[in-house]
Short mmCIF file of C-alpha atoms and ligand atoms in Angstrom, two decimals:
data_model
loop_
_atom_site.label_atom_id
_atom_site.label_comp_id
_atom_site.label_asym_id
_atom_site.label_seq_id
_atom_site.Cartn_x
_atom_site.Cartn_y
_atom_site.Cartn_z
CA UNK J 1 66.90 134.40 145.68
CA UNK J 2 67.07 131.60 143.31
CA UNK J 3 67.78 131.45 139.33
CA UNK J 4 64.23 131.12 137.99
CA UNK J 5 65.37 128.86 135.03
CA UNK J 6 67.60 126.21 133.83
CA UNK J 7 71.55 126.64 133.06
CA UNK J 8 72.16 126.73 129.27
CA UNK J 9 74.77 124.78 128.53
CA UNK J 10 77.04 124.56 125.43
CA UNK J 11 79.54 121.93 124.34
CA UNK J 12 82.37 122.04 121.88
CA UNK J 13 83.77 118.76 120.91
CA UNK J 14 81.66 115.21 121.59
CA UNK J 15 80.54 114.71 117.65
CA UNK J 16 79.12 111.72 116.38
CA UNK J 17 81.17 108.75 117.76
CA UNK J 18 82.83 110.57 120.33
CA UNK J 19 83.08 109.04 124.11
CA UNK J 20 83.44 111.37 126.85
CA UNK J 21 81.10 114.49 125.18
CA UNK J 22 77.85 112.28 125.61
CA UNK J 23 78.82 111.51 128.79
CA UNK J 24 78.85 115.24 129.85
CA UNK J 25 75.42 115.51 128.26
CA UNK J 26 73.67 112.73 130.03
CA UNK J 27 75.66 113.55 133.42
CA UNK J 28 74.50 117.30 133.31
CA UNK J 29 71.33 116.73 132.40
CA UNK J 30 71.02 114.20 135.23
CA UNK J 31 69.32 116.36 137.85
CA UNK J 32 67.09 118.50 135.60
CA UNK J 33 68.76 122.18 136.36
CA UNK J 34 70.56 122.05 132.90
CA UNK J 35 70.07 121.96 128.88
CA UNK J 36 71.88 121.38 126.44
CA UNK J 37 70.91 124.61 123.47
CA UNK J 38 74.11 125.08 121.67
CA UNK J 39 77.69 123.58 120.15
CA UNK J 40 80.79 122.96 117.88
CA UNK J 41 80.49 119.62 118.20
CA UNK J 42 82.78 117.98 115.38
CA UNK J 43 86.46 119.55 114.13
CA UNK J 44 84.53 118.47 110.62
CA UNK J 45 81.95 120.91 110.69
CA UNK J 46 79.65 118.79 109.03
CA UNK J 47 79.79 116.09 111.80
CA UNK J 48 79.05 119.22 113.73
CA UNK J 49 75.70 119.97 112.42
CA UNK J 50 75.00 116.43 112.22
CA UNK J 51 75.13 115.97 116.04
CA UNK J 52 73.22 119.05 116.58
CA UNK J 53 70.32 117.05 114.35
CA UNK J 54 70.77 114.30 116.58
CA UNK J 55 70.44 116.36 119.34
CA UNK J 56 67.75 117.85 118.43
CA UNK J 57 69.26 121.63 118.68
CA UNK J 58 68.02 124.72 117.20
CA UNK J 59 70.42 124.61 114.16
CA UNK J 60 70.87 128.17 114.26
CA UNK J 61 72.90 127.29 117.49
CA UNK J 62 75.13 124.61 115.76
CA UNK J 63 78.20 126.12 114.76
CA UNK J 64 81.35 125.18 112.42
CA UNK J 65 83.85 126.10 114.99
CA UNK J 66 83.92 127.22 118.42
CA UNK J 67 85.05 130.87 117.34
CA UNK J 68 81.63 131.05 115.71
CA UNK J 69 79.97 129.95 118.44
CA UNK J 70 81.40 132.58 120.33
CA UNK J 71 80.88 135.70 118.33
CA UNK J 72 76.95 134.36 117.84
CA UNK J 73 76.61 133.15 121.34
CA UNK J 74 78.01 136.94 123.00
CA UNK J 75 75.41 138.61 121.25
CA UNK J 76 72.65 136.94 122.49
CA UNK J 77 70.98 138.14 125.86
CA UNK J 78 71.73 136.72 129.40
CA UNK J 79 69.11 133.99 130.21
CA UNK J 80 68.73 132.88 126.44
CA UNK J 81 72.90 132.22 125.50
CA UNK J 82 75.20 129.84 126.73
CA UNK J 83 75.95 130.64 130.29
CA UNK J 84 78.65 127.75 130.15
CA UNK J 85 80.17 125.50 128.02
CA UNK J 86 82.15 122.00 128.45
CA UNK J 87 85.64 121.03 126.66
CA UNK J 88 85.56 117.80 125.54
CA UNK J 89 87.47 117.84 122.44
CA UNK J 90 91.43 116.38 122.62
CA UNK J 91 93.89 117.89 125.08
CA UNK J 92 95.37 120.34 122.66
CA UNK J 93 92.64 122.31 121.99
CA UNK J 94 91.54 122.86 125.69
CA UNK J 95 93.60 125.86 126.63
CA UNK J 96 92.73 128.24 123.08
CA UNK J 97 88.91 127.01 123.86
CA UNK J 98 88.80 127.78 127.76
CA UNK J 99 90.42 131.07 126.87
CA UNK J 100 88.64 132.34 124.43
CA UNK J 101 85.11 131.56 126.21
CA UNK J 102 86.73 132.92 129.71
CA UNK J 103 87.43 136.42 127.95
CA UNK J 104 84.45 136.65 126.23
CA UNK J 105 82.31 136.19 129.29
CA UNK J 106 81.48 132.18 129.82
CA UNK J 107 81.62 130.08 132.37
CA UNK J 108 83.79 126.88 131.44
CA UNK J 109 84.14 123.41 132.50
CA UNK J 110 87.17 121.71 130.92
CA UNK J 111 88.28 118.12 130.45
CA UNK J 112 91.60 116.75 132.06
CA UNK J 113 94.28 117.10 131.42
CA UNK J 114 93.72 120.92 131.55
CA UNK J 115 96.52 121.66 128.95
CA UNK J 116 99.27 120.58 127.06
CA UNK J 117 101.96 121.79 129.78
CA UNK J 118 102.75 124.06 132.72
CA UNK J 119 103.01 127.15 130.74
CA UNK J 120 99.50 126.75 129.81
CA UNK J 121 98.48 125.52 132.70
CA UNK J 122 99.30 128.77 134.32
CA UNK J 123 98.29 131.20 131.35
CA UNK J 124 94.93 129.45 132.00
CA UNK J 125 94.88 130.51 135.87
CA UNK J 126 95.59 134.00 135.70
CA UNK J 127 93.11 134.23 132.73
CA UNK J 128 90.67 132.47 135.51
CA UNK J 129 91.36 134.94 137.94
CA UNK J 130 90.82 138.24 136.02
CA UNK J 131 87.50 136.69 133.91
CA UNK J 132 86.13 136.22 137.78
CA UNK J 133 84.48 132.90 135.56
CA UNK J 134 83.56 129.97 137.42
CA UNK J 135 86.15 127.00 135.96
CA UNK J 136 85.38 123.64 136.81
CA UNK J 137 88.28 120.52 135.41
CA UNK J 138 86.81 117.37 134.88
CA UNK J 139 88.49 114.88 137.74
CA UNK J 140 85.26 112.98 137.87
CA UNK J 141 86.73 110.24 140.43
CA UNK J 142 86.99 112.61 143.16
CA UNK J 143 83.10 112.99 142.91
CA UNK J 144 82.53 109.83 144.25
CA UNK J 145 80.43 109.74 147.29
CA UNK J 146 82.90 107.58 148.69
CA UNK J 147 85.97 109.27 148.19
CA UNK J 148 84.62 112.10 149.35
CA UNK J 149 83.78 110.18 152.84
CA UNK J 150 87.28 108.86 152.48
CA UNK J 151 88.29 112.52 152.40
CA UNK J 152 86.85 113.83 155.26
CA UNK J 153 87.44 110.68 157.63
CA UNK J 154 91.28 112.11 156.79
CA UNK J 155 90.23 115.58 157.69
CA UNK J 156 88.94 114.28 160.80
CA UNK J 157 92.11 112.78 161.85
CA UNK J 158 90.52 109.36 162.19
CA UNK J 159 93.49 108.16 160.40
CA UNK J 160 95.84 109.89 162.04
CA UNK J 161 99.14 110.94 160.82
CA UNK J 162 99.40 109.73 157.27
CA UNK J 163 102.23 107.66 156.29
CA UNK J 164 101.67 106.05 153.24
CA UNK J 165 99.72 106.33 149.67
CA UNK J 166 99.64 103.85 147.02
CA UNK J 167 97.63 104.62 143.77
CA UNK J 168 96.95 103.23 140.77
CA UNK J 169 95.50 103.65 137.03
CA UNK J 170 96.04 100.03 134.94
CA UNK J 171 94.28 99.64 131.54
CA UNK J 172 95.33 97.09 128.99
CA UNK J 173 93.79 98.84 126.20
CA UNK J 174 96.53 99.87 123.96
CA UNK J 175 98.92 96.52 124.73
CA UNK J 176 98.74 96.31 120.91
CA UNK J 177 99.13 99.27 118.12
CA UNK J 178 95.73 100.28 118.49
CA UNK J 179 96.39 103.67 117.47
CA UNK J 180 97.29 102.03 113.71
CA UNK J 181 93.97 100.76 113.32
CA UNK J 182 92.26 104.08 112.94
CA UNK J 183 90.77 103.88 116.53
CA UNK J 184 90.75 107.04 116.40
CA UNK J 185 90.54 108.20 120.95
CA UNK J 186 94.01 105.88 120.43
CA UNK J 187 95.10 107.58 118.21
CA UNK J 188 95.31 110.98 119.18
CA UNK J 189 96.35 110.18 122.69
CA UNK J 190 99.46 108.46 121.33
CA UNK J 191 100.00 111.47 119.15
CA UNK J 192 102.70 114.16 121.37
CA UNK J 193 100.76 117.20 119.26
CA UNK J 194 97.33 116.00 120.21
CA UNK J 195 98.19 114.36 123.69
CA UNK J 196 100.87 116.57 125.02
CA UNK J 197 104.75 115.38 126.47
CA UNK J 198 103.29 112.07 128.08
CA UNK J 199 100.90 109.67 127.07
CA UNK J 200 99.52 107.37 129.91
CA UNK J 201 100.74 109.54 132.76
CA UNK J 202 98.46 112.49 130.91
CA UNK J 203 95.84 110.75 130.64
CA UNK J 204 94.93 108.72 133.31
CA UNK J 205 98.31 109.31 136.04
CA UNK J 206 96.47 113.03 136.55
CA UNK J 207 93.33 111.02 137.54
CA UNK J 208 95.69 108.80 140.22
CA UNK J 209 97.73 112.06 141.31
CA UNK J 210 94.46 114.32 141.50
CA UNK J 211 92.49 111.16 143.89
CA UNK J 212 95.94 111.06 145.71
CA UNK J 213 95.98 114.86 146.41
CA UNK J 214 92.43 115.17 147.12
CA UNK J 215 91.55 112.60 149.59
CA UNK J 216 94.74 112.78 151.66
CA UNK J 217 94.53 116.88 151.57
CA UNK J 218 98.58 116.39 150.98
CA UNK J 219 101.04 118.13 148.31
CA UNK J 220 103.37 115.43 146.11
CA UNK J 221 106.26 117.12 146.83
CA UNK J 222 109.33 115.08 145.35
CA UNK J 223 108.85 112.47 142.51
CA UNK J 224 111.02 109.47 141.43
CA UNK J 225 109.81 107.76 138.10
CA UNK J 226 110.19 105.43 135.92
CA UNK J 227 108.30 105.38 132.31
CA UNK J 228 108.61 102.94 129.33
CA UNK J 229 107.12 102.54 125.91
CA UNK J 230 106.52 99.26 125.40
CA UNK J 231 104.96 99.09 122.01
CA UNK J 232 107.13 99.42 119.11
CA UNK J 233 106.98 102.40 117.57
CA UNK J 234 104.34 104.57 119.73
CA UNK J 235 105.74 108.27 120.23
CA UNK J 236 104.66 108.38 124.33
CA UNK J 237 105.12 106.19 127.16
CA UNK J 238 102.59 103.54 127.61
CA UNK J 239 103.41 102.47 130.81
CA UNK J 240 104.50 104.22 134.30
CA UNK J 241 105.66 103.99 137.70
CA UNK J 242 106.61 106.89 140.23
CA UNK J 243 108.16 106.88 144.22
CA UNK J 244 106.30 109.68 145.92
CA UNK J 245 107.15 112.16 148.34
CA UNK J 246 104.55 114.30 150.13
CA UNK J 247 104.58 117.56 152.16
CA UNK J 248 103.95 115.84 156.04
CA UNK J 249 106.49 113.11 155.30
CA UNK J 250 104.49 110.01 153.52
CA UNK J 251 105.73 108.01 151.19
CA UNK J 252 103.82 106.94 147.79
CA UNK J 253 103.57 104.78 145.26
CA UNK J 254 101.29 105.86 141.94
CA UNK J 255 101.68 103.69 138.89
CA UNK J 256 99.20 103.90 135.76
CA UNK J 257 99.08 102.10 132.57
CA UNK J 258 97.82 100.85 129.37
CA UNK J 259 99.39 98.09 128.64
CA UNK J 260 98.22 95.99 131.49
CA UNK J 261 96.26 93.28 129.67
CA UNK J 262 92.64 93.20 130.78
CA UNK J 263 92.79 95.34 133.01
CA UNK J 264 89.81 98.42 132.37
CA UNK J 265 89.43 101.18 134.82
CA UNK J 266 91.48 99.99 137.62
CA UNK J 267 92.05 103.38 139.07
CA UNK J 268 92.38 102.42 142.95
CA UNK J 269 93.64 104.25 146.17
CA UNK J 270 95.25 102.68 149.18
CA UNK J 271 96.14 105.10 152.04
CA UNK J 272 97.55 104.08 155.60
CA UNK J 273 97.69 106.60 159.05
CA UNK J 274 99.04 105.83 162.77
CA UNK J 275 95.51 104.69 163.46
CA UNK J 276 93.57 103.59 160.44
CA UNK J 277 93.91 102.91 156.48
CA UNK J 278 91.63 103.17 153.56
CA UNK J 279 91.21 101.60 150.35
CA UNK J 280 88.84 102.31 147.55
CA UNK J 281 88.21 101.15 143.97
CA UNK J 282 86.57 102.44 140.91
CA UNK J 283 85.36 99.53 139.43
CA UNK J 284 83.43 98.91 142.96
CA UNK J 285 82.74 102.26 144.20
CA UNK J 286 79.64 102.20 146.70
CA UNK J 287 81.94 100.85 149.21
CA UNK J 288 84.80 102.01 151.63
CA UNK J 289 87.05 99.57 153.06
CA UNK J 290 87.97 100.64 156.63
CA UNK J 291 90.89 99.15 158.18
CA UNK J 292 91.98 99.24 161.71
CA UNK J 293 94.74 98.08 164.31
CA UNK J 294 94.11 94.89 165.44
CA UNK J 295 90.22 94.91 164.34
CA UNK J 296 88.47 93.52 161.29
CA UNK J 297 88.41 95.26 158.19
CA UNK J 298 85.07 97.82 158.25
CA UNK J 299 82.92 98.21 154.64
CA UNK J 300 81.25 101.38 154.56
CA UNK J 301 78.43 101.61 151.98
CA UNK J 302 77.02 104.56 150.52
CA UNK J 303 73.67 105.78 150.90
CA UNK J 304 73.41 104.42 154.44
CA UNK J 305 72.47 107.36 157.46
CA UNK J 306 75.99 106.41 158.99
CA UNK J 307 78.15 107.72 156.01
CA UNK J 308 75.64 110.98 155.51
CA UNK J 309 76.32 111.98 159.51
CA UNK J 310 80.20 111.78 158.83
CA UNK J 311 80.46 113.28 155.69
CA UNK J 312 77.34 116.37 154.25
CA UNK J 313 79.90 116.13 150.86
CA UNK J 314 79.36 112.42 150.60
CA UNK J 315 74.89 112.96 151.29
CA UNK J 316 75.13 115.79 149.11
CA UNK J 317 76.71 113.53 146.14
CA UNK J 318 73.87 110.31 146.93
CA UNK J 319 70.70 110.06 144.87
CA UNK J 320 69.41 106.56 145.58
CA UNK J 321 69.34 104.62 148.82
CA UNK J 322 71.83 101.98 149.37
CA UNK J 323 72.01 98.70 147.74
CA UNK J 324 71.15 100.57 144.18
CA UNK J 325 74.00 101.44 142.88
CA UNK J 326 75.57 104.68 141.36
CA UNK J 327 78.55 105.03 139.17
CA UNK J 328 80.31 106.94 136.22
CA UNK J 329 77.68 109.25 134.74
CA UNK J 330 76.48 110.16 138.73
CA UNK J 331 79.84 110.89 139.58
CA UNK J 332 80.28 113.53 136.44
CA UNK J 333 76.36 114.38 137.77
CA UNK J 334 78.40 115.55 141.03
CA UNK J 335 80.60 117.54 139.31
CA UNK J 336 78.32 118.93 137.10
CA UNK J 337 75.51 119.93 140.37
CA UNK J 338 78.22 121.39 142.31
CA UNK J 339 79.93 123.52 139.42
CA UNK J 340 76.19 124.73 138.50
CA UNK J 341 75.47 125.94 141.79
CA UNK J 342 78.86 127.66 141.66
CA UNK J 343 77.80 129.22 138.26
CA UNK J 344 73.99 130.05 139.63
CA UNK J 345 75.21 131.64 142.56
CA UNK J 346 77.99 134.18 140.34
CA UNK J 347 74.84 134.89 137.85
CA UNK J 348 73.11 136.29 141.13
CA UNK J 349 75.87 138.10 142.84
CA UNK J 350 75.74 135.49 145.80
CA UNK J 351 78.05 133.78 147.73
CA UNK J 352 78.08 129.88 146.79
CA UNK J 353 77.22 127.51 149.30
CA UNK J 354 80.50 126.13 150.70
CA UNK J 355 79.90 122.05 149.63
CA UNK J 356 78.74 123.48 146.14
CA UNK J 357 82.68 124.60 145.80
CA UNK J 358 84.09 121.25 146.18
CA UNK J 359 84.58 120.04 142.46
CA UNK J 360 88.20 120.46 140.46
CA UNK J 361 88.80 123.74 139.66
CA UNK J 362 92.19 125.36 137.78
CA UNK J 363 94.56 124.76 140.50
CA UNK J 364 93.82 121.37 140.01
CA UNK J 365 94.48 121.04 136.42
CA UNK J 366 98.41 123.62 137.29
CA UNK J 367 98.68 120.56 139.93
CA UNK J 368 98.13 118.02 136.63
CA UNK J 369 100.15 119.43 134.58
CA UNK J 370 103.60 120.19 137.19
CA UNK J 371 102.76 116.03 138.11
CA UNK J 372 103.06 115.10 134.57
CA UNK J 373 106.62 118.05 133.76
CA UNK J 374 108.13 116.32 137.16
CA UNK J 375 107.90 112.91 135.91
CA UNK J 376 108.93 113.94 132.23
CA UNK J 377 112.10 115.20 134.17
CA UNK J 378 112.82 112.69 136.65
CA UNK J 379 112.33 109.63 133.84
CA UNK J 380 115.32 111.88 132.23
CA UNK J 381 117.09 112.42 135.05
CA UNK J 382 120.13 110.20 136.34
CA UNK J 383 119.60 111.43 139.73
CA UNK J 384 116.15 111.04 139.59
CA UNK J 385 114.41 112.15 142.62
CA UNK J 386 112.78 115.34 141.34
CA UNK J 387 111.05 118.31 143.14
CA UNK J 388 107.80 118.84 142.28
CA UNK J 389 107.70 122.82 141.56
CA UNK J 390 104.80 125.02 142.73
P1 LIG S 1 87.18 111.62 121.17
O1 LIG S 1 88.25 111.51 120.13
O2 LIG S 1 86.26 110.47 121.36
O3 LIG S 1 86.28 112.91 120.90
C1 LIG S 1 86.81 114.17 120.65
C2 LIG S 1 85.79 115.00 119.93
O4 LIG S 1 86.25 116.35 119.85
C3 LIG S 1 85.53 114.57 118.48
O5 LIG S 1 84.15 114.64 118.20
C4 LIG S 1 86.29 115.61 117.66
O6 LIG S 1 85.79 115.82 116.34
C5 LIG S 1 86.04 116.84 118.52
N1 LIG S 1 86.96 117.95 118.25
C6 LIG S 1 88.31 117.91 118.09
N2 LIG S 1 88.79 119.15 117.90
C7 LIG S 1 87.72 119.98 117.92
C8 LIG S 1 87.56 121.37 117.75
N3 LIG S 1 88.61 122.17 117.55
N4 LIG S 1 86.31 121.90 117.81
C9 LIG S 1 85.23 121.10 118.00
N5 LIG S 1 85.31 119.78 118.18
C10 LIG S 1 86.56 119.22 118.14
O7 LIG S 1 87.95 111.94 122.53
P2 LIG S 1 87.47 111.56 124.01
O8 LIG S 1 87.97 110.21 124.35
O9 LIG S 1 86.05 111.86 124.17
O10 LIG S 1 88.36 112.59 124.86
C11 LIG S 1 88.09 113.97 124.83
C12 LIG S 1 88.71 114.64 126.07
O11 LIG S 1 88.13 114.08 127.24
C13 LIG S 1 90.21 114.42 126.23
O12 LIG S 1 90.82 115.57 126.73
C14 LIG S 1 90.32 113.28 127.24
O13 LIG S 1 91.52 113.33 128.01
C15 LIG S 1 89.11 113.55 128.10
N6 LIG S 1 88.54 112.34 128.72
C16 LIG S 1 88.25 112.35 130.05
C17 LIG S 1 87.69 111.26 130.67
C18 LIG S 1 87.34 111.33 132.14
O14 LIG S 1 87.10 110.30 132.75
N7 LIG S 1 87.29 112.51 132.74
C19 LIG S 1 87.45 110.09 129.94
C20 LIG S 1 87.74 110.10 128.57
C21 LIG S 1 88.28 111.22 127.98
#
């Protein structure tokens, strides 16, 4: 049986002037299974109903705050209230919002970093587990057609043993005291309350550790780092670099920044087996560089027959043929189609297919969230290799 309608989605944060909210909107809306009918959109209530003008929205379904929107929302009948809603406000409010919606009935799909620390982190799960909700985190990289191909071309063994893993997350934007200017996404990601205990490592070394994780199918184990903050009188580190250990024996290297002048989006991924090695980049991702023993480096490009008969995860993520390219708001798309699926199938009792249950899920975001206590502890440790807790 199938769901005879569309997914009605609900959003809190993404207000006017917001970045990553409209992204979820256009991403989710992408393949034409889900709208957009209700939200808390602003933490200024007016900006709130503003958006939901701009949006078009019933304003009944606008709310002042998310609590509102859940008492209303709950009271309306399957099929016509929010069966999910995405997190895209700052980091601090993403645990109270997931678990609210999660005990009063909704599906959820977060942003990263899932919380402000551990203790949250795991709150969060166990609320998961006993809502029986479908939680989806927002690691959008890992949604790439490519990485995915990357991914299972590891679980193939066609790289063999894996000995090595070097990624990285450089952005230059806040080289200067950004934050100071009332830029306002700078400034609450260089505030500790807003942000959490780190600052670049939270924000964008999750993305790095959660590629790292994914595509090698390995555990970080033990972590040696090093973090600085560079600009004078910012609260969290702006700049990072960690030694990896992971659970077969490999060795890593993840660094991420944002003081790395003009550098954008330069999350990357390097990994090297006995036989083969990868590499991959964001700012380029329709291709797969392939390299071999003695034998010329290989470019895989999506879209092409070759990469669907190696990897269903990788077809199943393609839209357009190759040579036209897909990128950011696709990638979320993946996310978003898989997680939907997820959330059709619990809506009809029914077992989701197994390819619709690859997208980040709350074990990711307890993974996040131990990456960024370990390197909090091992920058303040004098021994500094430290174990990377469960
Ligand atoms: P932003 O400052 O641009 O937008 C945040 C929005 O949330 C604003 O509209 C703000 O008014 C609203 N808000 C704050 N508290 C609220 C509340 N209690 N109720 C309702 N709305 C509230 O921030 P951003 O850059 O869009 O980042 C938002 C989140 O997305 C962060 O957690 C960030 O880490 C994450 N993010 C992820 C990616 C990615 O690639 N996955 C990229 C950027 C940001």
């Amino acid at each position: 049986m199938k769901l005879n309608r569309k997914l009605k989605m609900g959003m809190v944060g993404g207000g006017p002037g917001a970045f990553i909210g409209e992204v979820h909107r256009r991403a989710a809306r992408l393949d034409g299974g889900i709208e957009m009918v209700a939200g808390a959109f602003d933490i200024n209530p007016k900006k709130s109903k503003q958006m939901g003008r701009e949006l078009l929205l019933d304003p009944k379904r606008v709310y002042h705050t998310y609590a509102e929107m859940i008492e209303a929302e709950r009271k309306l009948p399957e099929g016509e209230r929010v069966d999910f809603v995405s997190i895209t406000t700052p980091n601090n409010w993403h645990f109270p919002i997931a678990r609210d919606f999660l005990k009063a009935g909704f599906h959820v799909m977060c942003e990263k970093p899932m919380t402000l620390d551990v203790k949250e982190a795991k709150e969060l799960q166990k609320i998961v587990k006993t809502s029986g909700k479908v939680f989806g985190l927002m690691h959008n990289y890992v949604a790439y057609p490519m990485v995915k191909l990357a991914r299972d071309m590891i679980r193939n063994k066609e790289l063999g043993k894996i000995r090595k893993v070097i990624v990285q997350y450089p952005q230059g934007w806040l080289a200067t005291p950004l934050e100071k200017t009332g830029q306002k996404q700078a400034a609450w990601r260089t505030d500790p309350k807003q942000s959490g205990g780190s600052g670049c490592m939270g924000d964008i070394g999750t993305h790095a550790e959660n590629l790292a994780e994914y595509i090698t199918g390995l555990k970080i184990t033990h972590i040696c780092a090093d973090l600085t903050t560079f600009v004078k009188g910012r609260k969290l580190e702006d700049d990072g670099n960690c030694l990896l250990h992971f659970d077969n024996g490999a060795r890593g290297l993840l660094h991420a920044s944002q003081i790395s002048i003009s550098e954008e989006n330069g999350l990357a991924i390097w990994v090297y087996g006995e036989k083969k090695g990868i590499e991959w980049h964001q700012e380029h991702p329709n291709s797969l560089y392939v390299k071999q023993i003695n034998g010329p480096v290989q470019v895989w490009k999506r879209g092409n027959d070759y990469v669907a008969a190696k990897s269903p995860a990788a077809a199943r993520a393609t839209r357009l043929p190759s040579g036209h390219p897909e990128g950011f708001f696709e990638a979320f798309a993946n996310n978003y189609c898989n997680f939907a699926d997820t959330v059709r199938a619990s809506l009809l009792g029914q077992k989701p297919d197994k390819l619709a249950l690859d997208f980040p899920k709350v074990e990711d975001g307890v993974r996040g969230m131990l990456f960024v206590e370990t390197v909090l502890a091992s920058t303040k440790s004098r021994q500094k290799w430290t174990r990377m807790k469960t």
